[in-house]
CSV table of C-alpha atoms in Angstrom, one decimal:
chain,number,residue,atom,x,y,z
Z,1134,MET,CA,96.5,122.7,82.5
Z,1135,SER,CA,95.6,124.0,79.3
Z,1136,LYS,CA,92.4,126.5,78.8
Z,1137,SER,CA,91.0,123.7,76.7
Z,1138,ASN,CA,91.5,120.9,79.7
Z,1139,PHE,CA,89.7,123.4,81.8
Z,1140,THR,CA,86.8,123.8,79.1
Z,1141,ARG,CA,86.4,119.9,78.6
Z,1142,ARG,CA,86.0,119.2,82.3
Z,1143,GLY,CA,83.6,122.2,82.8
Z,1144,LEU,CA,85.9,124.2,85.3
Z,1145,ILE,CA,86.1,127.4,83.1
Z,1146,LYS,CA,83.5,128.4,80.8
Z,1147,THR,CA,84.8,131.7,80.0
Z,1148,GLY,CA,88.6,131.0,79.1
Z,1149,ALA,CA,88.3,132.1,75.5
Z,1150,VAL,CA,86.3,135.1,76.0
Z,1151,ALA,CA,89.1,136.1,78.8
Z,1152,GLY,CA,91.8,135.6,76.5
Z,1153,ALA,CA,90.7,137.3,73.9
Z,1154,ALA,CA,90.2,140.5,76.4
Z,1155,GLY,CA,93.8,140.2,77.2
Z,1156,LEU,CA,92.9,139.7,80.7
Z,1157,SER,CA,94.9,137.0,82.6
Z,1158,LEU,CA,93.6,133.8,84.6
Z,1159,PRO,CA,94.6,132.9,87.6
Z,1160,THR,CA,95.8,129.5,88.3
Z,1161,TYR,CA,92.6,128.0,88.2
Z,1162,LEU,CA,90.6,130.5,89.9
Z,1163,ARG,CA,92.1,128.9,93.5
Z,1164,ALA,CA,89.5,127.5,95.5
Z,1165,ASP,CA,90.1,130.6,98.1
Z,1166,GLY,CA,88.3,132.8,95.1
Z,1167,HIS,CA,86.1,130.4,93.5
Z,1168,SER,CA,82.7,128.3,95.0
Z,1169,GLY,CA,80.9,127.2,92.5
Z,1170,PHE,CA,80.9,123.6,93.1
Z,1171,THR,CA,79.3,121.6,95.5
Z,1172,ASN,CA,80.1,122.0,99.3
Z,1173,ALA,CA,83.0,124.5,98.6
Z,1174,PRO,CA,84.6,125.4,101.8
Z,1175,THR,CA,83.7,128.7,103.5
Z,1176,GLY,CA,85.5,128.7,106.4
Z,1177,ASP,CA,88.5,127.5,108.3
Z,1178,THR,CA,87.8,124.0,108.4
Z,1179,VAL,CA,86.6,121.2,106.0
Z,1180,THR,CA,84.5,118.0,106.3
Z,1181,LEU,CA,85.1,114.5,104.8
Z,1182,GLY,CA,82.8,111.8,105.0
Z,1183,PHE,CA,84.0,108.3,106.2
Z,1184,ASN,CA,81.2,105.7,104.9
Z,1185,VAL,CA,82.3,102.3,106.3
Z,1186,PRO,CA,80.5,98.9,107.5
Z,1187,GLN,CA,79.9,99.1,111.4
Z,1188,SER,CA,77.3,95.9,111.1
Z,1189,GLY,CA,77.0,93.3,108.8
Z,1190,PRO,CA,79.2,90.5,107.6
Z,1191,TYR,CA,82.1,93.3,106.3
Z,1192,ALA,CA,82.1,94.9,110.2
Z,1193,ASP,CA,85.3,94.1,110.9
Z,1194,GLU,CA,86.8,95.5,108.0
Z,1195,GLY,CA,84.5,98.4,108.2
Z,1196,ALA,CA,86.0,99.2,112.2
Z,1197,ASP,CA,89.8,99.3,110.6
Z,1198,GLU,CA,88.9,101.3,107.9
Z,1199,LEU,CA,87.5,103.7,110.8
Z,1200,ARG,CA,90.4,103.7,112.7
Z,1201,ALA,CA,92.6,103.9,109.3
Z,1202,PHE,CA,90.5,107.5,108.2
Z,1203,GLU,CA,90.7,108.6,112.1
Z,1204,LEU,CA,94.6,108.1,111.7
Z,1205,ALA,CA,95.1,109.7,108.9
Z,1206,VAL,CA,93.1,113.3,109.6
Z,1207,GLU,CA,95.2,113.1,112.9
Z,1208,HIS,CA,98.6,113.4,110.6
Z,1209,LEU,CA,96.6,115.7,108.2
Z,1210,ASN,CA,95.7,118.4,110.9
Z,1211,GLY,CA,100.0,118.1,112.0
Z,1212,GLY,CA,99.3,115.7,114.9
Z,1213,GLY,CA,101.0,112.2,115.5
Z,1214,ASP,CA,104.3,111.4,114.0
Z,1215,GLY,CA,102.6,111.7,110.4
Z,1216,GLY,CA,102.8,108.4,109.0
Z,1217,MET,CA,103.5,108.4,105.5
Z,1218,MET,CA,103.3,111.8,104.9
Z,1219,GLN,CA,107.0,111.0,105.6
Z,1220,THR,CA,107.6,109.1,103.0
Z,1221,PHE,CA,105.4,109.9,100.5
Z,1222,SER,CA,107.0,111.2,97.3
Z,1223,SER,CA,104.9,114.2,97.0
Z,1224,LYS,CA,105.7,116.6,99.6
Z,1225,ALA,CA,102.4,118.8,99.2
Z,1226,LEU,CA,101.2,117.7,102.5
Z,1227,GLN,CA,102.6,119.6,105.1
Z,1228,GLY,CA,100.4,119.2,108.4
Z,1229,ASN,CA,97.9,122.3,108.1
Z,1230,GLY,CA,94.9,120.4,107.4
Z,1231,ILE,CA,94.2,120.7,103.4
Z,1232,LEU,CA,95.0,124.3,101.9
Z,1233,GLY,CA,95.4,125.3,105.7
Z,1234,LYS,CA,92.1,124.1,106.7
Z,1235,LYS,CA,91.6,121.8,109.5
Z,1236,VAL,CA,90.0,118.3,108.3
Z,1237,GLU,CA,86.9,117.3,110.2
Z,1238,TYR,CA,84.7,114.2,109.3
Z,1239,VAL,CA,81.3,112.4,109.8
Z,1240,SER,CA,81.3,108.5,109.6
Z,1241,GLY,CA,78.6,106.5,108.9
Z,1242,ASP,CA,77.1,102.8,108.5
Z,1243,THR,CA,76.9,101.6,105.3
Z,1244,GLN,CA,75.6,98.0,106.3
Z,1245,THR,CA,77.1,96.7,103.7
Z,1246,LYS,CA,73.8,97.5,101.7
Z,1247,SER,CA,74.0,99.2,98.5
Z,1248,ASP,CA,70.5,101.4,100.0
Z,1249,ALA,CA,71.8,102.3,103.5
Z,1250,ALA,CA,75.4,103.4,102.0
Z,1251,ARG,CA,73.6,105.6,99.2
Z,1252,ALA,CA,71.5,106.9,102.3
Z,1253,SER,CA,74.6,107.3,104.6
Z,1254,ALA,CA,76.3,109.1,102.1
Z,1255,ARG,CA,73.7,111.6,100.8
Z,1256,SER,CA,73.3,112.6,104.7
Z,1257,MET,CA,76.6,113.0,104.7
Z,1258,ILE,CA,76.8,115.7,101.6
Z,1259,GLU,CA,73.2,117.3,101.8
Z,1260,LYS,CA,73.7,117.6,105.7
Z,1261,ASP,CA,77.1,117.5,106.9
Z,1262,GLY,CA,79.0,119.1,103.8
Z,1263,ALA,CA,81.3,116.5,103.0
Z,1264,ILE,CA,83.5,117.6,100.1
Z,1265,MET,CA,84.9,114.0,99.4
Z,1266,ILE,CA,83.0,110.8,100.2
Z,1267,THR,CA,85.2,107.1,100.7
Z,1268,GLY,CA,85.4,103.8,102.4
Z,1269,GLY,CA,83.3,100.9,102.1
Z,1270,SER,CA,84.2,97.0,102.1
Z,1271,SER,CA,81.7,96.1,99.2
Z,1272,SER,CA,81.6,96.3,95.6
Z,1273,GLY,CA,78.0,96.4,95.2
Z,1274,VAL,CA,78.4,99.5,98.0
Z,1275,ALA,CA,81.2,101.3,96.4
Z,1276,VAL,CA,79.8,101.3,92.8
Z,1277,ALA,CA,76.4,102.7,94.4
Z,1278,VAL,CA,78.2,105.4,96.2
Z,1279,GLN,CA,80.3,106.3,93.3
Z,1280,ALA,CA,77.1,107.0,91.3
Z,1281,LEU,CA,75.6,109.1,93.9
Z,1282,CYS,CA,78.9,110.9,94.6
Z,1283,GLN,CA,79.3,111.5,90.5
Z,1284,GLU,CA,75.4,112.8,90.7
Z,1285,ALA,CA,76.5,115.0,93.8
Z,1286,GLY,CA,79.2,116.4,92.2
Z,1287,VAL,CA,81.9,115.6,95.0
Z,1288,ILE,CA,84.9,113.1,94.5
Z,1289,PHE,CA,84.7,109.7,95.9
Z,1290,MET,CA,87.8,107.7,97.0
Z,1291,ALA,CA,87.0,104.0,97.0
Z,1292,GLY,CA,87.8,102.2,100.3
Z,1293,LEU,CA,87.9,98.4,100.0
Z,1294,THR,CA,86.4,97.7,96.8
Z,1295,HIS,CA,87.9,94.8,94.2
Z,1296,SER,CA,85.1,94.0,91.8
Z,1297,ASN,CA,86.6,94.8,88.2
Z,1298,ASP,CA,83.4,96.9,87.8
Z,1299,THR,CA,84.5,99.6,90.2
Z,1300,THR,CA,87.1,100.8,87.7
Z,1301,GLY,CA,85.1,98.5,84.5
Z,1302,LYS,CA,81.9,99.0,83.5
Z,1303,ASP,CA,80.6,101.4,86.6
Z,1304,LYS,CA,83.4,103.7,86.2
Z,1305,LYS,CA,82.8,107.2,86.7
Z,1306,ALA,CA,85.1,110.6,86.3
Z,1307,ASN,CA,84.4,111.3,90.2
Z,1308,GLY,CA,85.4,108.0,91.2
Z,1309,PHE,CA,89.2,106.3,92.1
Z,1310,ARG,CA,90.1,103.7,93.4
Z,1311,HIS,CA,93.3,102.5,94.9
Z,1312,PHE,CA,92.6,99.1,96.1
Z,1313,PHE,CA,93.0,96.2,93.5
Z,1314,ASN,CA,91.0,94.6,91.6
Z,1315,SER,CA,89.3,91.0,90.6
Z,1316,TYR,CA,91.6,90.6,87.6
Z,1317,MET,CA,94.7,91.2,89.1
Z,1318,SER,CA,94.2,88.6,91.4
Z,1319,GLY,CA,93.3,86.3,88.6
Z,1320,ALA,CA,96.2,86.9,87.1
Z,1321,ALA,CA,98.6,87.3,90.3
Z,1322,LEU,CA,97.1,83.7,91.4
Z,1323,ALA,CA,96.9,81.7,88.7
Z,1324,PRO,CA,100.5,81.0,88.0
Z,1325,VAL,CA,101.3,80.3,91.8
Z,1326,LEU,CA,98.4,77.6,91.6
Z,1327,ALA,CA,99.5,75.6,88.8
Z,1328,ALA,CA,103.1,75.8,90.3
Z,1329,GLN,CA,101.8,74.5,93.3
Z,1330,TYR,CA,99.2,72.7,92.5
Z,1331,GLY,CA,99.5,71.5,89.1
Z,1332,LYS,CA,97.7,72.0,85.7
Z,1333,ASP,CA,95.2,69.2,85.8
Z,1334,ARG,CA,92.9,70.3,88.8
Z,1335,LYS,CA,88.7,70.6,88.3
Z,1336,ALA,CA,87.9,73.5,90.4
Z,1337,TYR,CA,84.2,74.0,92.2
Z,1338,HIS,CA,83.4,77.9,92.5
Z,1339,LEU,CA,81.2,79.3,95.4
Z,1340,THR,CA,79.8,82.6,94.3
Z,1341,ALA,CA,78.8,85.4,96.6
Z,1342,ASP,CA,76.0,87.1,94.8
Z,1343,TYR,CA,76.8,89.9,94.0
Z,1344,ASN,CA,79.3,92.2,91.6
Z,1345,TRP,CA,82.3,91.4,93.6
Z,1346,GLY,CA,81.8,87.8,93.8
Z,1347,TYR,CA,80.8,87.5,89.9
Z,1348,THR,CA,83.9,89.4,88.9
Z,1349,THR,CA,86.2,88.1,90.8
Z,1350,GLN,CA,84.8,84.1,89.8
Z,1351,GLU,CA,85.1,84.9,86.5
Z,1352,ALA,CA,88.8,86.5,87.0
Z,1353,VAL,CA,90.4,83.5,88.6
Z,1354,GLN,CA,88.3,80.9,86.5
Z,1355,SER,CA,89.4,82.1,83.0
Z,1356,SER,CA,93.1,82.5,84.5
Z,1357,THR,CA,93.3,79.3,85.9
Z,1358,GLU,CA,91.5,77.7,83.1
Z,1359,ALA,CA,93.8,79.7,80.6
Z,1360,MET,CA,96.6,77.5,82.9
Z,1361,GLY,CA,94.9,74.3,82.1
Z,1362,TRP,CA,91.9,73.8,85.1
Z,1363,GLU,CA,88.9,72.7,84.2
Z,1364,THR,CA,85.4,74.2,86.1
Z,1365,VAL,CA,83.4,71.7,86.9
Z,1366,ASN,CA,80.6,74.3,88.3
Z,1367,ALA,CA,79.7,77.5,89.8
Z,1368,VAL,CA,77.4,78.5,92.6
Z,1369,LEU,CA,76.0,81.4,93.7
Z,1370,THR,CA,75.4,82.4,97.3
Z,1371,PRO,CA,73.6,84.8,99.2
Z,1372,LEU,CA,75.6,87.4,100.9
Z,1373,THR,CA,73.5,87.4,103.8
Z,1374,GLN,CA,74.3,83.7,104.2
Z,1375,THR,CA,75.8,82.4,107.4
Z,1376,ASP,CA,75.7,78.6,107.3
Z,1377,PHE,CA,77.2,77.1,104.3
Z,1378,SER,CA,76.7,73.3,104.9
Z,1379,SER,CA,74.1,73.3,102.1
Z,1380,TYR,CA,76.1,74.8,99.5
Z,1381,ILE,CA,79.6,72.3,100.4
Z,1382,ALA,CA,77.8,69.0,100.2
Z,1383,PRO,CA,77.4,69.1,96.7
Z,1384,VAL,CA,81.2,69.6,96.1
Z,1385,LEU,CA,81.9,66.2,97.5
Z,1386,GLN,CA,79.7,64.8,94.9
Z,1387,SER,CA,80.9,66.8,91.7
Z,1388,GLY,CA,84.2,65.6,91.3
Z,1389,ALA,CA,86.3,68.7,92.1
Z,1390,ASP,CA,89.5,68.6,93.9
Z,1391,VAL,CA,90.2,72.2,94.2
Z,1392,LEU,CA,87.1,74.6,96.1
Z,1393,VAL,CA,87.6,78.1,95.0
Z,1394,LEU,CA,85.7,80.6,97.8
Z,1395,ASN,CA,84.6,83.8,96.2
Z,1396,HIS,CA,83.6,84.8,99.5
Z,1397,TYR,CA,84.9,87.7,101.8
Z,1398,GLY,CA,84.6,88.9,105.6
Z,1399,GLY,CA,82.5,86.9,107.8
Z,1400,ASN,CA,81.3,84.8,104.6
Z,1401,MET,CA,84.5,83.8,104.1
Z,1402,VAL,CA,85.3,82.7,107.7
Z,1403,ASN,CA,81.8,80.6,108.2
Z,1404,SER,CA,82.4,79.0,104.6
Z,1405,LEU,CA,85.9,78.1,104.9
Z,1406,THR,CA,85.0,76.7,108.3
Z,1407,ASN,CA,82.2,74.8,107.1
Z,1408,ALA,CA,84.6,73.0,104.1
Z,1409,VAL,CA,86.8,72.2,106.6
Z,1410,GLN,CA,84.1,70.5,109.0
Z,1411,PHE,CA,83.1,68.8,106.2
Z,1412,GLY,CA,86.8,67.1,105.4
Z,1413,LEU,CA,87.4,68.7,102.5
Z,1414,ARG,CA,91.0,69.1,103.1
Z,1415,ASP,CA,91.7,65.7,104.2
Z,1416,LYS,CA,90.3,64.2,101.3
Z,1417,GLU,CA,92.1,62.6,97.9
Z,1418,VAL,CA,89.8,63.3,94.9
Z,1419,ASN,CA,91.4,62.5,91.6
Z,1420,GLY,CA,94.3,60.8,93.0
Z,1421,LYS,CA,95.1,64.7,94.0
Z,1422,LYS,CA,94.9,66.2,97.8
Z,1423,PHE,CA,91.5,68.1,97.8
Z,1424,GLU,CA,92.7,71.9,98.3
Z,1425,ILE,CA,90.8,75.3,99.0
Z,1426,VAL,CA,91.7,78.2,97.5
Z,1427,VAL,CA,90.3,82.1,98.6
Z,1428,PRO,CA,91.2,84.7,96.2
Z,1429,LEU,CA,91.0,87.5,98.2
Z,1430,TYR,CA,91.6,87.6,102.0
Z,1431,SER,CA,93.1,90.1,104.6
Z,1432,GLU,CA,94.9,89.4,108.2
Z,1433,LEU,CA,91.4,90.3,109.8
Z,1434,MET,CA,89.9,87.4,108.1
Z,1435,ALA,CA,93.0,85.0,109.0
Z,1436,ARG,CA,92.0,86.1,112.4
Z,1437,GLY,CA,88.2,84.9,112.4
Z,1438,ALA,CA,89.2,81.7,110.3
Z,1439,GLY,CA,92.3,80.4,112.6
Z,1440,ALA,CA,93.8,77.3,112.1
Z,1441,ASN,CA,91.3,76.6,108.8
Z,1442,ILE,CA,93.6,79.6,107.3
Z,1443,LYS,CA,97.0,77.3,107.3
Z,1444,GLY,CA,97.9,76.4,104.0
Z,1445,ILE,CA,95.3,78.9,102.2
Z,1446,PHE,CA,96.1,80.7,99.0
Z,1447,GLY,CA,95.2,84.1,97.9
Z,1448,SER,CA,95.9,87.6,97.4
Z,1449,GLN,CA,95.8,91.0,99.3
Z,1450,ASN,CA,96.8,94.6,98.1
Z,1451,TRP,CA,99.0,95.1,100.8
Z,1452,ASP,CA,100.6,93.6,104.0
Z,1453,TRP,CA,101.8,94.9,107.1
Z,1454,LYS,CA,104.9,92.9,106.4
Z,1455,LEU,CA,105.9,94.2,103.0
Z,1456,GLU,CA,108.7,96.5,104.1
Z,1457,ASN,CA,110.7,94.7,106.6
Z,1458,GLN,CA,110.8,91.3,104.1
Z,1459,LEU,CA,111.2,92.7,101.0
Z,1460,GLY,CA,112.9,96.0,101.4
Z,1461,ALA,CA,112.9,99.7,100.4
Z,1462,ARG,CA,110.6,98.9,97.6
Z,1463,TYR,CA,107.9,98.9,99.3
Z,1464,VAL,CA,108.7,102.0,101.8
Z,1465,GLY,CA,105.9,103.8,103.6
Z,1466,THR,CA,104.9,100.2,104.7
Z,1467,ASN,CA,106.9,100.4,108.2
Z,1468,ALA,CA,105.8,103.9,108.7
Z,1469,PHE,CA,101.9,103.2,108.7
Z,1470,VAL,CA,102.6,100.2,110.9
Z,1471,GLN,CA,104.3,102.2,113.6
Z,1472,SER,CA,101.9,105.1,113.2
Z,1473,PHE,CA,99.1,102.6,113.6
Z,1474,GLY,CA,100.1,100.2,115.9
Z,1475,GLU,CA,101.3,102.8,118.7
Z,1476,LYS,CA,97.7,104.3,118.3
Z,1477,TYR,CA,95.9,101.1,118.3
Z,1478,GLY,CA,98.0,98.3,119.6
Z,1479,PHE,CA,98.0,96.2,116.9
Z,1480,PRO,CA,99.2,96.3,112.9
Z,1481,PRO,CA,96.7,97.6,110.4
Z,1482,SER,CA,94.6,95.2,107.7
Z,1483,GLN,CA,94.9,96.3,104.3
Z,1484,ALA,CA,91.6,97.5,104.5
Z,1485,ALA,CA,92.9,100.1,106.7
Z,1486,HIS,CA,96.3,100.7,104.4
Z,1487,THR,CA,94.4,101.5,101.5
Z,1488,CYS,CA,91.7,104.1,103.1
Z,1489,TYR,CA,94.8,105.8,105.0
Z,1490,VAL,CA,96.2,106.3,101.4
Z,1491,GLN,CA,93.2,107.2,99.9
Z,1492,THR,CA,92.9,110.1,102.5
Z,1493,LEU,CA,96.0,111.1,101.6
Z,1494,LEU,CA,95.8,110.9,98.0
Z,1495,TYR,CA,92.8,113.1,97.9
Z,1496,ALA,CA,94.3,115.6,100.1
Z,1497,ASP,CA,97.6,116.0,98.1
Z,1498,ALA,CA,95.5,116.1,95.1
Z,1499,VAL,CA,93.7,119.4,96.5
Z,1500,GLU,CA,97.1,121.0,97.1
Z,1501,ARG,CA,98.6,120.2,94.4
Z,1502,ALA,CA,95.7,121.5,92.5
Z,1503,GLY,CA,95.1,124.4,94.5
Z,1504,SER,CA,91.5,123.8,95.1
Z,1505,PHE,CA,88.9,121.9,96.5
Z,1506,ASN,CA,86.9,121.5,93.2
Z,1507,PRO,CA,86.4,117.9,92.3
Z,1508,CYS,CA,87.4,118.6,88.4
Z,1509,ALA,CA,90.5,120.1,89.8
Z,1510,VAL,CA,91.2,117.3,92.1
Z,1511,VAL,CA,90.5,114.8,89.0
Z,1512,GLU,CA,92.9,116.6,86.6
Z,1513,ALA,CA,95.4,116.2,90.0
Z,1514,LEU,CA,95.0,112.6,90.2
Z,1515,GLU,CA,94.4,111.3,86.9
Z,1516,GLY,CA,98.4,110.0,85.5
Z,1517,PHE,CA,99.8,111.0,88.8
Z,1518,GLU,CA,102.9,108.5,89.7
Z,1519,PHE,CA,103.7,108.1,92.9
Z,1520,ASP,CA,105.9,106.1,95.2
Z,1521,GLY,CA,106.3,105.8,99.4
Z,1522,MET,CA,102.7,104.9,100.2
Z,1523,GLY,CA,103.8,101.2,100.8
Z,1524,ASN,CA,103.1,99.8,97.6
Z,1525,GLY,CA,106.1,100.5,95.6
Z,1526,PRO,CA,105.7,102.8,92.3
Z,1527,THR,CA,102.5,103.3,91.5
Z,1528,LEU,CA,100.0,104.8,89.1
Z,1529,TYR,CA,96.6,106.4,88.9
Z,1530,ARG,CA,95.5,105.8,85.2
Z,1531,ALA,CA,93.9,108.2,83.5
Z,1532,ASP,CA,91.8,105.9,81.8
Z,1533,ASP,CA,89.8,104.7,84.5
Z,1534,HIS,CA,91.1,105.8,87.7
Z,1535,GLN,CA,92.1,102.8,88.8
Z,1536,CYS,CA,95.9,102.2,90.6
Z,1537,PHE,CA,98.5,99.9,89.0
Z,1538,LYS,CA,101.2,98.6,91.4
Z,1539,ASP,CA,102.5,95.2,92.6
Z,1540,VAL,CA,100.1,92.1,94.0
Z,1541,VAL,CA,100.9,90.3,97.0
Z,1542,VAL,CA,100.3,86.3,97.1
Z,1543,VAL,CA,99.6,85.4,100.3
Z,1544,LYS,CA,98.7,82.1,102.4
Z,1545,GLY,CA,98.0,81.1,105.5
Z,1546,LYS,CA,100.8,80.6,107.9
Z,1547,GLU,CA,101.7,76.9,109.4
Z,1548,ASN,CA,103.1,78.2,112.3
Z,1549,PRO,CA,102.3,81.9,113.1
Z,1550,GLU,CA,104.3,83.3,116.0
Z,1551,ASN,CA,101.1,85.3,117.4
Z,1552,GLU,CA,97.6,86.4,116.3
Z,1553,TYR,CA,99.2,88.8,114.1
Z,1554,ASP,CA,101.2,86.9,112.4
Z,1555,LEU,CA,98.5,84.5,110.5
Z,1556,VAL,CA,99.3,85.3,106.9
Z,1557,GLU,CA,102.9,84.7,105.2
Z,1558,ILE,CA,104.1,86.4,101.8
Z,1559,VAL,CA,104.4,83.9,98.9
Z,1560,GLU,CA,105.5,86.3,96.4
Z,1561,VAL,CA,104.8,89.9,94.6
Z,1562,THR,CA,103.5,90.0,91.5
Z,1563,PRO,CA,105.1,92.9,89.7
Z,1564,THR,CA,103.0,95.4,87.9
Z,1565,GLU,CA,103.4,94.4,84.7
Z,1566,GLN,CA,102.1,91.2,85.0
Z,1567,VAL,CA,98.6,92.6,86.6
Z,1568,THR,CA,98.3,95.4,83.9
Z,1569,TYR,CA,95.7,95.3,81.0
Z,1570,GLU,CA,94.4,97.5,78.4
Z,1571,PRO,CA,91.1,99.9,79.0
Z,1572,ASP,CA,89.3,98.0,77.1
Z,1573,HIS,CA,89.5,94.6,78.0
Z,1574,PRO,CA,87.0,92.1,77.9
Z,1575,GLN,CA,86.4,91.6,81.7
Z,1576,MET,CA,86.3,95.7,81.8
Z,1577,ALA,CA,84.2,96.3,78.9
Z,1578,GLY,CA,81.1,98.4,79.1
Z,1579,GLY,CA,80.7,102.0,80.6
Z,1580,GLN,CA,82.5,105.2,80.0
Z,1581,LEU,CA,84.3,107.1,82.5
Z,1582,GLY,CA,82.5,110.7,81.2
Z,1583,GLU,CA,83.2,114.1,82.2
Z,1584,CYS,CA,83.4,115.0,86.1
Z,1585,ASN,CA,80.9,116.8,87.9
Z,1586,PRO,CA,81.9,120.0,90.0
Z,1587,GLY,CA,77.9,119.8,91.3
Z,1588,ALA,CA,76.6,123.3,92.3
């Protein structure tokens, strides 16, 4: 890195003076000699903050995220079989903690509520000394906590957040997202839906009333309309809703022949169940079989939905069967599945995967930077290309701190072999097909800004 980069990031304010005086600067004023940032570790441990929904509609996802975080800490500290540290293209992690400091962690409950999530994250930063915050299964939570971390001067490694806003209009220099987004789901799904159901379709959207729902509807609507579909209506539903019967009934009178459920977690399980109870999947409208689409869903949700998920198309960030079914491009998948399975007795979800990967990516960035300073971590992650983490070749784009990688299109399996085999991989959409310009209209607004090292 150049001195100008340091100055731009606010890391070193005296580079020009030191250079003029003929003094040599150490390689970044590495962490052991520099404490001018929030919660700079001073002892032989470092604390990470795992902020997940342990209650509320996304609690199942949160529980799996926490399992993955605990596994990542175990591996970073040299325990277990090392998991993806063995397949990761970067070899900076040695199993001796992070920069030789043992990794400890604190956890909190976001309750799938932005205010509760911010309060939990603030407590971790101010009372527990957390130097990095990660987790969450709601984009509303992610955007709120990311903004807090930017203000506090710590890194936010987003967990399960799919709204375009997280790395679009609400992006922050201290925040990074490994998970894919709404635009990518729309770009991957639309061609598959057109091939399976035809281009002459009328869609009715039920949409969770918060930022993830809005951007997912926009992305899927835009992509499917470009294929020839018509959107006949779009109705917002409260995140707290548990019975969607009153929202399903009007679909029957709308003339729609496809219902798009922009719902996640327990919301999706309930709305899909209600739609099946109303007999939508048995109906024929406009001379076509009525279909239901769930743009984003997980194995955990499939388990909750049971037989109702059969044949339902959606998209995923990752699937635990990728390497076995599609080969070495997705190396790292089996290593993670084995580690997770041995510890917990069942395969990991996509939420678990992205949270495990984010923890390792943060630790690796610190090692490569030689510092816990958030601005050094930002420099290490921006434009970072890596492989061996289960998704194939991946880029952390510097413009918006969004990861770009292949997207998995799935559907509910007709004849599952067991309770963990509920989803089948339809295709993997290549990175090129889901890549967009940083100023794409669906990402418009907001500035990345400058990294904030805090104290």
